[in-house]
Amino acid sequence: MNPFRNRHPVRPALVALGSAVLLAASVTVPSAAAAGAEEQPRSSVALDWYDTTAATIAAGGAPTQITNSRTWGVSWLAAARATRLVPAGVDRGDYQDAALASAVHDALVALVPSRTEELDAALRTTLEAVPDGPAESKGVAAGARQARLVLAAREGDGLDPASVNAPFTVPPAAPGVWQPTPPAYAPAAQYGNRLARPFLLDSPDQYRLPAPPALDSARYRADLAEVRAYGAVDSTVRTEKQTETADFWLGSSLTLYTEPLRVALARSPQSSAGRARLVALFHIALVDTQIATSDTKYAYLRWRPVTAIRAGSIDPDPAWTPLHTTPAHPDYPSGHNTYSGAAEAVLSALVGPRTAPFKLTSPTAPGVTRTYTAWSRLSQENVDARVYSGIHTRSADEAGLVLGERVATHALRNATRLFGTL
């Protein structure tokens, strides 16, 4: 029996947990259905700096996804802490806007110094709209202070690109054991993630998954047969729509989820402080999820479908080629799906499992636009996409959703460790 089948996409307890997180932070918790009826925030400073963060990372960020996730997490955690408490005698909105902008600016300048000129200009624009006075000056000072503190706390956490791709010695070839994959046969990537220091997990292996299906199991045979048929570059059973799904979700999860998170942020009726918490918690949960993903991947070292089909004992086909090039790390679990599972859990808990329709495009599927109304739909498509790409088994995909949800739930339960102390 597959322990990952029929995963309930949104557990009521998870939504309740998200409400508790936000209530503990003294902000209004809207339901997704009621969000449109709530009074909207008075300014777009959080959205402005969300877009500035996205542009900064796109233009000058690191080559490793988890490092860029860390940049999001650090800068917006500083903003969330800086906006949490408002000094007496100053305007709340002015203070929070100045604090958010100052915190994100200073953290990004430290982490992506090549974009200092653009970040300085963005800060000037924000502060020009905030009335001069104690609220502005105290907000700027609080943002700068929290940026310094968070940067210092995360120094040496092992999430820099060199540490993320720490060398890994490939074990001898054996049934089920990961080996470098064609066409490049590149060295293992992201091994160092499992050696990094998480934000909220007690250890990288805290939520390590059970072992993948045994090579002699019916589930393994079914997995392999499915990916062999639907994931081949020359598949005769994969439909045009299924190929489009594979192409659409091929790129970086960080990139593909930037717009869904922005949609949630734009539709949130929360103040700048509440919005900062949403972005910070999302990305911190995703950093920890990527750490946990690499822990499970390198604990079990399950070979990729291309190796299993070409060199395994079940109807070997040395010429079989997947639709898309296989990434250079083990199959189980799928990193795209751990990301999806965590993102779905955080968004469902903090803004509700459904939202008004929104459109999404993908840099790896030019000209394609898809419309969504539920975060779970993104996860469902990710599961199918990696099979249709020929680069993951369905067991690896479904296990990924479970791991992501577990790590995100841990982040929600322990959010006071992020925001409860200044």
XYZ file of N, CA and C in Angstrom, residues 90-200:
333
model
N 3.462 57.482 17.414
C 3.746 57.662 15.990
C 2.652 56.994 15.168
N 2.517 57.438 13.934
C 1.521 56.848 13.044
C 1.925 55.424 12.681
N 1.010 54.478 12.912
C 1.314 53.059 12.676
C 1.695 52.790 11.225
N 0.889 53.269 10.297
C 1.143 52.983 8.884
C 2.454 53.564 8.401
N 2.729 54.816 8.776
C 3.987 55.442 8.356
C 5.179 54.686 8.911
N 5.092 54.336 10.185
C 6.194 53.611 10.816
C 6.427 52.269 10.132
N 5.366 51.502 9.923
C 5.523 50.171 9.342
C 6.033 50.228 7.911
N 5.554 51.198 7.139
C 6.045 51.318 5.764
C 7.535 51.635 5.738
N 7.955 52.555 6.581
C 9.379 52.909 6.616
C 10.222 51.756 7.129
N 9.722 51.048 8.126
C 10.477 49.928 8.694
C 10.611 48.788 7.699
N 9.525 48.465 7.002
C 9.580 47.384 6.020
C 10.580 47.716 4.919
N 10.461 48.915 4.361
C 11.354 49.300 3.265
C 12.811 49.306 3.712
N 13.070 49.853 4.890
C 14.441 49.920 5.395
C 15.017 48.530 5.627
N 14.242 47.635 6.217
C 14.730 46.288 6.518
C 15.043 45.512 5.251
N 14.111 45.495 4.303
C 14.340 44.744 3.072
C 15.495 45.364 2.288
N 15.521 46.683 2.211
C 16.619 47.362 1.505
C 17.974 46.963 2.071
N 18.136 47.088 3.382
C 19.458 46.855 3.973
C 19.889 45.398 3.844
N 18.940 44.479 4.007
C 19.291 43.070 3.866
C 19.677 42.746 2.430
N 18.925 43.277 1.476
C 19.237 43.001 0.073
C 20.555 43.630 -0.354
N 20.855 44.819 0.125
C 22.153 45.444 -0.197
C 23.299 44.567 0.298
N 23.128 43.981 1.474
C 24.180 43.111 2.017
C 24.301 41.814 1.238
N 23.179 41.273 0.776
C 23.178 39.956 0.140
C 23.351 40.022 -1.374
N 22.927 41.124 -1.990
C 23.070 41.293 -3.449
C 23.658 42.683 -3.705
N 24.903 42.899 -3.338
C 25.477 44.244 -3.401
C 25.535 44.826 -4.810
N 25.510 43.989 -5.826
C 25.548 44.497 -7.204
C 24.314 45.324 -7.544
N 23.276 45.248 -6.733
C 22.030 45.980 -7.002
C 21.847 47.154 -6.035
N 22.925 47.605 -5.429
C 22.816 48.672 -4.428
C 22.205 49.946 -5.005
N 22.615 50.350 -6.178
C 22.102 51.588 -6.770
C 20.588 51.520 -6.957
N 20.110 50.402 -7.495
C 18.668 50.250 -7.720
C 17.901 50.186 -6.392
N 18.500 49.535 -5.400
C 17.843 49.419 -4.101
C 17.800 50.768 -3.387
N 18.858 51.546 -3.494
C 18.860 52.875 -2.904
C 17.764 53.740 -3.528
N 17.611 53.638 -4.836
C 16.575 54.427 -5.519
C 15.178 54.004 -5.059
N 14.982 52.707 -4.894
C 13.684 52.213 -4.427
C 13.381 52.702 -3.016
N 14.397 52.738 -2.155
C 14.180 53.217 -0.790
C 13.832 54.700 -0.788
N 14.517 55.476 -1.612
C 14.192 56.904 -1.691
C 12.741 57.112 -2.124
N 12.304 56.335 -3.089
C 10.929 56.466 -3.574
C 9.926 56.176 -2.468
N 10.173 55.126 -1.702
C 9.263 54.797 -0.601
C 9.247 55.898 0.443
N 10.415 56.352 0.844
C 10.481 57.323 1.936
C 9.975 58.703 1.527
N 10.027 59.014 0.235
C 9.457 60.278 -0.228
C 7.952 60.323 -0.018
N 7.317 59.150 0.007
C 5.864 59.089 0.199
C 5.470 59.011 1.668
N 6.446 58.843 2.554
C 6.176 58.781 3.995
C 6.466 60.157 4.593
N 5.521 60.722 5.330
C 5.762 62.050 5.915
C 7.003 62.065 6.800
N 7.792 63.127 6.678
C 8.955 63.268 7.546
C 8.509 63.376 8.999
N 9.309 62.815 9.878
C 8.959 62.898 11.291
C 9.384 61.663 12.050
N 8.961 61.559 13.303
C 9.393 60.439 14.151
C 8.988 59.066 13.615
N 7.816 58.963 13.021
C 7.391 57.653 12.510
C 8.356 57.162 11.445
N 8.725 58.043 10.530
C 9.651 57.661 9.464
C 11.039 57.340 10.030
N 11.564 58.221 10.857
C 12.934 58.024 11.344
C 13.038 56.795 12.236
N 12.048 56.582 13.084
C 12.083 55.400 13.940
C 11.880 54.125 13.136
N 11.038 54.188 12.117
C 10.835 53.012 11.259
C 12.099 52.634 10.510
N 12.764 53.621 9.937
C 14.022 53.359 9.220
C 15.049 52.749 10.162
N 15.155 53.287 11.366
C 16.132 52.770 12.330
C 15.802 51.338 12.729
N 14.508 51.046 12.929
C 14.116 49.687 13.311
C 14.401 48.703 12.187
N 14.125 49.096 10.960
C 14.407 48.218 9.829
C 15.885 47.919 9.698
N 16.707 48.946 9.840
C 18.151 48.754 9.741
C 18.657 47.838 10.853
N 18.136 48.043 12.053
C 18.573 47.220 13.179
C 18.211 45.757 12.967
N 16.984 45.494 12.550
C 16.579 44.103 12.368
C 17.311 43.445 11.202
N 17.607 44.191 10.161
C 18.400 43.630 9.069
C 19.770 43.184 9.579
N 20.414 44.026 10.386
C 21.727 43.666 10.941
C 21.618 42.406 11.808
N 20.593 42.353 12.648
C 20.455 41.224 13.567
C 20.193 39.913 12.829
N 19.305 39.932 11.851
C 18.984 38.697 11.128
C 20.181 38.246 10.300
N 20.841 39.179 9.630
C 22.033 38.819 8.860
C 23.091 38.188 9.757
N 23.296 38.758 10.930
C 24.293 38.202 11.850
C 23.888 36.817 12.332
N 22.600 36.641 12.609
C 22.123 35.349 13.108
C 22.261 34.245 12.077
N 22.155 34.585 10.792
C 22.216 33.574 9.731
C 23.608 33.448 9.115
N 24.570 34.167 9.610
C 25.922 34.083 9.048
C 26.478 32.667 9.213
N 27.093 32.150 8.150
C 27.694 30.832 8.192
C 26.693 29.685 8.276
N 25.492 29.867 7.740
C 24.474 28.820 7.852
C 24.595 27.723 6.794
N 25.595 27.835 5.920
C 25.811 26.775 4.939
C 24.905 26.836 3.735
N 24.292 27.992 3.477
C 23.371 28.127 2.348
C 23.952 28.968 1.217
N 25.227 29.242 1.260
C 25.901 29.893 0.144
C 26.108 28.872 -0.974
N 26.273 29.315 -2.219
C 26.358 28.370 -3.342
C 27.448 27.317 -3.195
N 28.622 27.691 -2.704
C 29.701 26.702 -2.574
C 29.327 25.610 -1.577
N 28.725 25.992 -0.466
C 28.343 25.005 0.540
C 27.186 24.137 0.064
N 26.241 24.754 -0.643
C 25.080 24.010 -1.145
C 25.521 22.863 -2.047
N 26.506 23.125 -2.876
C 26.987 22.093 -3.798
C 28.289 21.457 -3.298
N 28.311 21.131 -2.034
C 29.461 20.435 -1.460
C 29.706 19.121 -2.195
N 30.965 18.715 -2.319
C 31.274 17.483 -3.053
C 30.591 16.260 -2.443
N 30.182 15.365 -3.333
C 29.550 14.120 -2.909
C 30.221 12.967 -3.652
N 30.607 11.949 -2.916
C 31.233 10.777 -3.524
C 30.145 9.792 -3.937
N 30.067 9.533 -5.219
C 29.034 8.632 -5.737
C 29.394 7.188 -5.376
N 28.456 6.447 -4.799
C 28.751 5.053 -4.458
C 28.843 4.188 -5.710
N 29.397 3.002 -5.604
C 29.461 2.109 -6.774
C 28.062 1.813 -7.322
N 27.993 1.596 -8.612
C 26.713 1.296 -9.256
C 26.127 0.004 -8.687
N 24.828 0.038 -8.408
C 24.104 -1.117 -7.879
C 22.625 -0.883 -8.141
N 21.802 -1.921 -8.155
C 20.368 -1.744 -8.404
C 19.754 -0.750 -7.423
N 19.087 0.238 -7.974
C 18.394 1.230 -7.169
C 19.229 2.394 -6.709
N 20.550 2.359 -6.903
C 21.448 3.373 -6.359
C 21.707 4.480 -7.389
N 21.581 5.723 -6.951
C 21.740 6.858 -7.863
C 23.133 6.892 -8.478
N 23.132 7.196 -9.777
C 24.356 7.424 -10.532
C 24.162 8.672 -11.384
N 25.237 9.386 -11.724
C 25.091 10.532 -12.629
C 24.359 10.130 -13.903
N 23.557 11.068 -14.428
C 22.642 10.750 -15.523
C 23.009 11.461 -16.816
N 22.604 10.866 -17.946
C 22.889 11.469 -19.241
C 22.025 12.727 -19.444
N 22.461 13.599 -20.355
C 23.623 13.456 -21.238
C 24.933 13.975 -20.650
N 24.866 14.812 -19.599
C 26.091 15.440 -19.098
C 26.805 14.604 -18.045
N 26.081 13.682 -17.383
C 26.641 12.900 -16.274
C 27.317 13.829 -15.265
N 26.582 14.888 -14.897
C 27.118 15.923 -14.019
C 27.252 15.416 -12.589
N 28.169 16.011 -11.814
C 28.304 15.637 -10.398
C 27.014 15.919 -9.634
N 26.858 15.251 -8.533
C 25.659 15.442 -7.707
C 25.538 16.888 -7.254
N 24.321 17.421 -7.329
C 24.038 18.795 -6.913
C 23.229 18.801 -5.619
N 23.355 19.891 -4.878
C 22.538 20.163 -3.691
C 22.782 19.203 -2.524
N 23.869 18.455 -2.568
C 24.170 17.585 -1.434
C 24.362 18.407 -0.164
N 24.973 19.590 -0.310
C 25.261 20.406 0.857
C 24.043 20.978 1.550
N 22.899 20.976 0.891
C 21.678 21.459 1.552
C 21.437 20.725 2.868
N 21.686 19.428 2.857
C 21.376 18.621 4.045
C 22.372 18.857 5.179
N 23.418 19.615 4.894
C 24.412 19.955 5.907
C 24.201 21.364 6.450
N 23.235 22.090 5.889
C 23.009 23.482 6.254
C 22.213 23.599 7.555
N 22.209 24.800 8.097
C 21.463 25.067 9.330
C 20.081 25.587 8.983
N 19.025 24.862 9.371
C 17.666 25.323 9.072
C 17.295 26.559 9.881
N 16.191 27.183 9.493
C 15.635 28.284 10.271
C 14.856 27.744 11.472
N 13.966 26.777 11.234
C 13.053 26.321 12.281
C 13.105 24.823 12.559
